[in-house]
Amino acid sequence: MPPSELVLDARDLHKTFHTGRSGLRRARVSAVDGVSLQLHAGESLGIVGESGCGKSTLARMLVGLESPDSGSIVINGKDVTKVRGRDRRLMRAEVQMVFQDPYTSLDPRMTVLELIGEPLVVHKRVTGAAERRSRVAELLSLVNLAPELMHRYPHQFSGGQRQRIGIARALALEPRVLVCDEPVSALDMSVQAQVVNLLRDLQQRMGIALLFIAHDLSVVRHVADRTAVMYLGRLGEVGDTDVVYDSPAHPYTQALLSASPVVDRSRRRLANRITLAGDPPSPSDPPSGCRFHTRCRFKQDRCASETPVLRSLSDSKERTVACHFAEEVREGALAG
């Protein structure tokens, strides 16, 4: 499978929710506002950002649990937003999801055999009960669980084991893309590394494209080849993970990284912790221009009126940044 093969191409995705009334009119929350991203076979992309920035909504659109208001999602050359019925169901099998909470994402009334076997039956990937059991046993072995556990119920497993079951279920249809929405945030610290290493190993062995959403920046650095930073529904910076982490060029990326503990002292780090001024703006009433300008220490007059677009830096094509002054921000951000 060539590494350059484009398996997922999302373009200009928008999603707005109506959340009740604000005064005399209904409040509208722009959860995702013009996000574009691409994933190649075997590649891993991490998405980071604070709660409410639109990460999970983006993930749910990519797997078909939410429909975008506008934009396109092309999987293996076909736009899933333009197909319906059986064709759309077949294309959805190409993108599967590992959910955040293994305690609520597994039906407690179903055995592991039923949980993992259900997509195989729905998509007609097996022809009988014996073949279903055989395939479920293979999937359990793939995530390092004993096949004889398939007749147990979710409550009989630990949190880490439940998340492995969720991963096995997501892999049942042999997807091209695996979307992981905070897959370790509900687990104990001692278990998180095991699940992350399992995902990374499966991704490399099977050539799956991995979209990994997380709050923990150290986890994303371990998993992701590229990293995208979201703020209030938009992408602020996208690029090679080491480049983004070692020389952030967006003020929000700098603030995120400055608040993250540094384990590897050999890596460059921001000189001081950056404290953002003010409260985060409301998604139902985002600022004009650059959405980060109300909290940005580098803001200029144009930031309030002119929306920055993702652009390559003048001396680098390795990442794109949505900041009018990205070059200046990057050069002045790092300690020697």
mmCIF file of N, CA, C and O in Angstrom, residues 216-283:
data_model
loop_
_atom_site.group_PDB
_atom_site.id
_atom_site.type_symbol
_atom_site.label_atom_id
_atom_site.label_comp_id
_atom_site.label_asym_id
_atom_site.label_seq_id
_atom_site.Cartn_x
_atom_site.Cartn_y
_atom_site.Cartn_z
ATOM 1 N N ASP A 216 -4.156 15.337 25.858
ATOM 2 C CA ASP A 216 -2.799 15.129 26.346
ATOM 3 C C ASP A 216 -1.807 15.293 25.194
ATOM 4 O O ASP A 216 -1.710 14.443 24.306
ATOM 5 N N LEU A 217 -1.039 16.379 25.225
ATOM 6 C CA LEU A 217 -0.125 16.672 24.133
ATOM 7 C C LEU A 217 1.010 15.659 24.041
ATOM 8 O O LEU A 217 1.515 15.381 22.947
ATOM 9 N N SER A 218 1.432 15.091 25.167
ATOM 10 C CA SER A 218 2.507 14.100 25.130
ATOM 11 C C SER A 218 2.048 12.825 24.434
ATOM 12 O O SER A 218 2.831 12.174 23.731
ATOM 13 N N VAL A 219 0.781 12.453 24.611
ATOM 14 C CA VAL A 219 0.236 11.279 23.931
ATOM 15 C C VAL A 219 0.197 11.516 22.425
ATOM 16 O O VAL A 219 0.583 10.651 21.630
ATOM 17 N N VAL A 220 -0.254 12.696 22.018
ATOM 18 C CA VAL A 220 -0.332 13.013 20.588
ATOM 19 C C VAL A 220 1.058 12.998 19.967
ATOM 20 O O VAL A 220 1.248 12.504 18.850
ATOM 21 N N ARG A 221 2.045 13.527 20.687
ATOM 22 C CA ARG A 221 3.404 13.528 20.136
ATOM 23 C C ARG A 221 3.905 12.108 19.918
ATOM 24 O O ARG A 221 4.630 11.828 18.958
ATOM 25 N N HIS A 222 3.536 11.199 20.784
ATOM 26 C CA HIS A 222 3.958 9.804 20.665
ATOM 27 C C HIS A 222 3.271 9.101 19.496
ATOM 28 O O HIS A 222 3.869 8.244 18.839
ATOM 29 N N VAL A 223 2.026 9.485 19.207
ATOM 30 C CA VAL A 223 1.217 8.765 18.220
ATOM 31 C C VAL A 223 1.293 9.375 16.827
ATOM 32 O O VAL A 223 1.351 8.645 15.832
ATOM 33 N N ALA A 224 1.280 10.701 16.728
ATOM 34 C CA ALA A 224 0.970 11.374 15.470
ATOM 35 C C ALA A 224 2.199 11.722 14.635
ATOM 36 O O ALA A 224 3.194 12.238 15.150
ATOM 37 N N ASP A 225 2.097 11.472 13.329
ATOM 38 C CA ASP A 225 3.102 11.955 12.379
ATOM 39 C C ASP A 225 2.921 13.453 12.148
ATOM 40 O O ASP A 225 3.901 14.195 12.037
ATOM 41 N N ARG A 226 1.658 13.875 12.047
ATOM 42 C CA ARG A 226 1.331 15.297 11.913
ATOM 43 C C ARG A 226 0.358 15.691 13.014
ATOM 44 O O ARG A 226 -0.387 14.856 13.524
ATOM 45 N N THR A 227 0.339 16.982 13.342
ATOM 46 C CA THR A 227 -0.557 17.481 14.385
ATOM 47 C C THR A 227 -1.316 18.700 13.862
ATOM 48 O O THR A 227 -0.740 19.573 13.203
ATOM 49 N N ALA A 228 -2.621 18.736 14.173
ATOM 50 C CA ALA A 228 -3.462 19.882 13.848
ATOM 51 C C ALA A 228 -4.002 20.473 15.152
ATOM 52 O O ALA A 228 -4.457 19.736 16.020
ATOM 53 N N VAL A 229 -3.942 21.791 15.275
ATOM 54 C CA VAL A 229 -4.392 22.494 16.477
ATOM 55 C C VAL A 229 -5.684 23.244 16.152
ATOM 56 O O VAL A 229 -5.722 24.036 15.204
ATOM 57 N N MET A 230 -6.749 22.969 16.934
ATOM 58 C CA MET A 230 -8.047 23.611 16.706
ATOM 59 C C MET A 230 -8.355 24.627 17.796
ATOM 60 O O MET A 230 -7.986 24.435 18.963
ATOM 61 N N TYR A 231 -9.050 25.696 17.382
ATOM 62 C CA TYR A 231 -9.524 26.692 18.338
ATOM 63 C C TYR A 231 -10.841 27.251 17.815
ATOM 64 O O TYR A 231 -10.905 27.766 16.695
ATOM 65 N N LEU A 232 -11.889 27.141 18.606
ATOM 66 C CA LEU A 232 -13.218 27.669 18.265
ATOM 67 C C LEU A 232 -13.653 27.280 16.852
ATOM 68 O O LEU A 232 -14.093 28.110 16.063
ATOM 69 N N GLY A 233 -13.529 25.997 16.534
ATOM 70 C CA GLY A 233 -14.061 25.487 15.282
ATOM 71 C C GLY A 233 -13.171 25.603 14.078
ATOM 72 O O GLY A 233 -13.539 25.152 12.990
ATOM 73 N N ARG A 234 -11.981 26.215 14.243
ATOM 74 C CA ARG A 234 -11.083 26.394 13.097
ATOM 75 C C ARG A 234 -9.708 25.816 13.405
ATOM 76 O O ARG A 234 -9.315 25.709 14.564
ATOM 77 N N LEU A 235 -8.985 25.488 12.335
ATOM 78 C CA LEU A 235 -7.614 25.025 12.484
ATOM 79 C C LEU A 235 -6.682 26.224 12.573
ATOM 80 O O LEU A 235 -6.754 27.144 11.764
ATOM 81 N N GLY A 236 -5.785 26.179 13.572
ATOM 82 C CA GLY A 236 -4.831 27.271 13.729
ATOM 83 C C GLY A 236 -3.454 26.934 13.201
ATOM 84 O O GLY A 236 -2.744 27.807 12.700
ATOM 85 N N GLU A 237 -3.071 25.669 13.310
ATOM 86 C CA GLU A 237 -1.743 25.253 12.860
ATOM 87 C C GLU A 237 -1.785 23.771 12.535
ATOM 88 O O GLU A 237 -2.364 22.974 13.273
ATOM 89 N N VAL A 238 -1.162 23.390 11.411
ATOM 90 C CA VAL A 238 -1.115 21.996 10.978
ATOM 91 C C VAL A 238 0.268 21.718 10.416
ATOM 92 O O VAL A 238 0.773 22.495 9.600
ATOM 93 N N GLY A 239 0.887 20.619 10.865
ATOM 94 C CA GLY A 239 2.189 20.297 10.301
ATOM 95 C C GLY A 239 2.820 19.091 10.939
ATOM 96 O O GLY A 239 2.222 18.423 11.801
ATOM 97 N N ASP A 240 4.048 18.799 10.508
ATOM 98 C CA ASP A 240 4.827 17.713 11.089
ATOM 99 C C ASP A 240 4.869 17.895 12.604
ATOM 100 O O ASP A 240 5.121 18.987 13.110
ATOM 101 N N THR A 241 4.626 16.809 13.331
ATOM 102 C CA THR A 241 4.482 16.907 14.783
ATOM 103 C C THR A 241 5.713 17.503 15.450
ATOM 104 O O THR A 241 5.606 18.395 16.297
ATOM 105 N N ASP A 242 6.888 17.036 15.101
ATOM 106 C CA ASP A 242 8.091 17.564 15.734
ATOM 107 C C ASP A 242 8.282 19.047 15.426
ATOM 108 O O ASP A 242 8.718 19.821 16.283
ATOM 109 N N VAL A 243 7.959 19.457 14.208
ATOM 110 C CA VAL A 243 8.100 20.865 13.842
ATOM 111 C C VAL A 243 7.119 21.728 14.639
ATOM 112 O O VAL A 243 7.487 22.774 15.184
ATOM 113 N N VAL A 244 5.873 21.286 14.731
ATOM 114 C CA VAL A 244 4.870 22.050 15.473
ATOM 115 C C VAL A 244 5.231 22.138 16.947
ATOM 116 O O VAL A 244 5.115 23.198 17.571
ATOM 117 N N TYR A 245 5.702 21.043 17.526
ATOM 118 C CA TYR A 245 6.010 21.028 18.952
ATOM 119 C C TYR A 245 7.295 21.789 19.285
ATOM 120 O O TYR A 245 7.386 22.431 20.330
ATOM 121 N N ASP A 246 8.291 21.712 18.396
ATOM 122 C CA ASP A 246 9.580 22.317 18.702
ATOM 123 C C ASP A 246 9.663 23.796 18.329
ATOM 124 O O ASP A 246 10.449 24.538 18.919
ATOM 125 N N SER A 247 8.856 24.223 17.340
ATOM 126 C CA SER A 247 8.876 25.643 16.964
ATOM 127 C C SER A 247 7.469 26.109 16.593
ATOM 128 O O SER A 247 7.195 26.406 15.429
ATOM 129 N N PRO A 248 6.565 26.166 17.562
ATOM 130 C CA PRO A 248 5.178 26.567 17.277
ATOM 131 C C PRO A 248 5.121 27.983 16.716
ATOM 132 O O PRO A 248 5.824 28.879 17.180
ATOM 133 N N ALA A 249 4.263 28.154 15.708
ATOM 134 C CA ALA A 249 4.180 29.458 15.042
ATOM 135 C C ALA A 249 2.834 30.133 15.228
ATOM 136 O O ALA A 249 2.629 31.231 14.708
ATOM 137 N N HIS A 250 1.917 29.498 15.940
ATOM 138 C CA HIS A 250 0.640 30.141 16.256
ATOM 139 C C HIS A 250 0.622 30.433 17.754
ATOM 140 O O HIS A 250 1.018 29.585 18.565
ATOM 141 N N PRO A 251 0.181 31.621 18.171
ATOM 142 C CA PRO A 251 0.181 31.952 19.608
ATOM 143 C C PRO A 251 -0.603 30.965 20.467
ATOM 144 O O PRO A 251 -0.216 30.703 21.615
ATOM 145 N N TYR A 252 -1.678 30.407 19.930
ATOM 146 C CA TYR A 252 -2.446 29.446 20.709
ATOM 147 C C TYR A 252 -1.676 28.141 20.883
ATOM 148 O O TYR A 252 -1.691 27.531 21.955
ATOM 149 N N THR A 253 -0.984 27.684 19.832
ATOM 150 C CA THR A 253 -0.149 26.492 19.949
ATOM 151 C C THR A 253 0.915 26.702 21.012
ATOM 152 O O THR A 253 1.194 25.803 21.827
ATOM 153 N N GLN A 254 1.517 27.868 21.032
ATOM 154 C CA GLN A 254 2.526 28.176 22.040
ATOM 155 C C GLN A 254 1.944 28.078 23.446
ATOM 156 O O GLN A 254 2.572 27.520 24.355
ATOM 157 N N ALA A 255 0.749 28.620 23.637
ATOM 158 C CA ALA A 255 0.129 28.593 24.959
ATOM 159 C C ALA A 255 -0.174 27.161 25.396
ATOM 160 O O ALA A 255 0.046 26.789 26.553
ATOM 161 N N LEU A 256 -0.682 26.332 24.470
ATOM 162 C CA LEU A 256 -0.954 24.933 24.793
ATOM 163 C C LEU A 256 0.321 24.205 25.222
ATOM 164 O O LEU A 256 0.355 23.507 26.228
ATOM 165 N N LEU A 257 1.376 24.381 24.438
ATOM 166 C CA LEU A 257 2.613 23.669 24.719
ATOM 167 C C LEU A 257 3.284 24.168 25.994
ATOM 168 O O LEU A 257 3.915 23.393 26.716
ATOM 169 N N SER A 258 3.143 25.454 26.279
ATOM 170 C CA SER A 258 3.771 25.989 27.487
ATOM 171 C C SER A 258 3.124 25.434 28.749
ATOM 172 O O SER A 258 3.741 25.399 29.818
ATOM 173 N N ALA A 259 1.861 25.016 28.639
ATOM 174 C CA ALA A 259 1.139 24.474 29.796
ATOM 175 C C ALA A 259 1.331 22.975 29.944
ATOM 176 O O ALA A 259 0.879 22.383 30.924
ATOM 177 N N SER A 260 2.013 22.344 28.978
ATOM 178 C CA SER A 260 2.193 20.896 29.011
ATOM 179 C C SER A 260 3.509 20.549 29.690
ATOM 180 O O SER A 260 4.553 21.134 29.384
ATOM 181 N N PRO A 261 3.513 19.577 30.626
ATOM 182 C CA PRO A 261 4.767 19.163 31.271
ATOM 183 C C PRO A 261 5.762 18.643 30.253
ATOM 184 O O PRO A 261 5.390 17.982 29.276
ATOM 185 N N VAL A 262 7.032 18.926 30.455
ATOM 186 C CA VAL A 262 8.094 18.468 29.567
ATOM 187 C C VAL A 262 8.817 17.300 30.221
ATOM 188 O O VAL A 262 9.396 17.442 31.298
ATOM 189 N N VAL A 263 8.750 16.123 29.586
ATOM 190 C CA VAL A 263 9.408 14.934 30.123
ATOM 191 C C VAL A 263 10.806 14.796 29.541
ATOM 192 O O VAL A 263 11.778 14.520 30.242
ATOM 193 N N ASP A 264 10.936 15.005 28.227
ATOM 194 C CA ASP A 264 12.224 14.883 27.554
ATOM 195 C C ASP A 264 12.931 16.226 27.578
ATOM 196 O O ASP A 264 12.637 17.113 26.785
ATOM 197 N N ARG A 265 13.887 16.409 28.465
ATOM 198 C CA ARG A 265 14.567 17.692 28.623
ATOM 199 C C ARG A 265 15.500 18.008 27.469
ATOM 200 O O ARG A 265 15.989 19.135 27.363
ATOM 201 N N SER A 266 15.774 17.021 26.618
ATOM 202 C CA SER A 266 16.665 17.286 25.491
ATOM 203 C C SER A 266 15.966 18.070 24.390
ATOM 204 O O SER A 266 16.607 18.633 23.513
ATOM 205 N N ARG A 267 14.636 18.094 24.431
ATOM 206 C CA ARG A 267 13.888 18.826 23.415
ATOM 207 C C ARG A 267 13.785 20.293 23.781
ATOM 208 O O ARG A 267 13.776 20.661 24.944
ATOM 209 N N ARG A 268 13.677 21.114 22.760
ATOM 210 C CA ARG A 268 13.511 22.537 23.004
ATOM 211 C C ARG A 268 12.141 22.782 23.607
ATOM 212 O O ARG A 268 11.181 22.077 23.349
ATOM 213 N N ARG A 269 12.017 23.819 24.413
ATOM 214 C CA ARG A 269 10.738 24.114 25.041
ATOM 215 C C ARG A 269 10.565 25.620 25.121
ATOM 216 O O ARG A 269 11.502 26.390 24.977
ATOM 217 N N LEU A 270 9.341 26.038 25.331
ATOM 218 C CA LEU A 270 9.076 27.457 25.502
ATOM 219 C C LEU A 270 9.717 27.930 26.797
ATOM 220 O O LEU A 270 9.794 27.207 27.792
ATOM 221 N N ALA A 271 10.190 29.157 26.786
ATOM 222 C CA ALA A 271 10.950 29.676 27.919
ATOM 223 C C ALA A 271 10.086 29.802 29.166
ATOM 224 O O ALA A 271 10.512 29.473 30.263
ATOM 225 N N ASN A 272 8.867 30.295 29.041
ATOM 226 C CA ASN A 272 8.015 30.533 30.195
ATOM 227 C C ASN A 272 6.600 30.072 29.906
ATOM 228 O O ASN A 272 6.168 30.012 28.758
ATOM 229 N N ARG A 273 5.892 29.794 30.966
ATOM 230 C CA ARG A 273 4.486 29.449 30.813
ATOM 231 C C ARG A 273 3.711 30.673 30.354
ATOM 232 O O ARG A 273 3.906 31.774 30.864
ATOM 233 N N ILE A 274 2.846 30.469 29.362
ATOM 234 C CA ILE A 274 2.052 31.568 28.805
ATOM 235 C C ILE A 274 0.662 31.508 29.405
ATOM 236 O O ILE A 274 -0.028 30.492 29.295
ATOM 237 N N THR A 275 0.255 32.588 30.049
ATOM 238 C CA THR A 275 -1.083 32.668 30.632
ATOM 239 C C THR A 275 -1.972 33.481 29.701
ATOM 240 O O THR A 275 -1.677 34.648 29.405
ATOM 241 N N LEU A 276 -3.051 32.870 29.234
ATOM 242 C CA LEU A 276 -3.955 33.557 28.325
ATOM 243 C C LEU A 276 -4.844 34.512 29.104
ATOM 244 O O LEU A 276 -5.390 34.160 30.148
ATOM 245 N N ALA A 277 -5.015 35.701 28.567
ATOM 246 C CA ALA A 277 -5.848 36.704 29.222
ATOM 247 C C ALA A 277 -7.320 36.463 28.909
ATOM 248 O O ALA A 277 -7.679 36.017 27.817
ATOM 249 N N GLY A 278 -8.182 36.763 29.884
ATOM 250 C CA GLY A 278 -9.620 36.695 29.661
ATOM 251 C C GLY A 278 -10.151 35.284 29.583
ATOM 252 O O GLY A 278 -9.430 34.298 29.691
ATOM 253 N N ASP A 279 -11.460 35.195 29.389
ATOM 254 C CA ASP A 279 -12.138 33.909 29.274
ATOM 255 C C ASP A 279 -12.276 33.520 27.811
ATOM 256 O O ASP A 279 -12.315 34.382 26.920
ATOM 257 N N PRO A 280 -12.384 32.224 27.530
ATOM 258 C CA PRO A 280 -12.613 31.803 26.144
ATOM 259 C C PRO A 280 -13.921 32.387 25.616
ATOM 260 O O PRO A 280 -14.922 32.422 26.334
ATOM 261 N N PRO A 281 -13.941 32.873 24.386
ATOM 262 C CA PRO A 281 -15.182 33.406 23.806
ATOM 263 C C PRO A 281 -16.239 32.322 23.680
ATOM 264 O O PRO A 281 -15.936 31.126 23.629
ATOM 265 N N SER A 282 -17.499 32.730 23.612
ATOM 266 C CA SER A 282 -18.589 31.787 23.441
ATOM 267 C C SER A 282 -18.650 31.315 21.988
ATOM 268 O O SER A 282 -18.573 32.133 21.063
ATOM 269 N N PRO A 283 -18.797 30.012 21.754
ATOM 270 C CA PRO A 283 -18.934 29.519 20.382
ATOM 271 C C PRO A 283 -20.175 30.068 19.682
ATOM 272 O O PRO A 283 -20.233 30.077 18.450
#
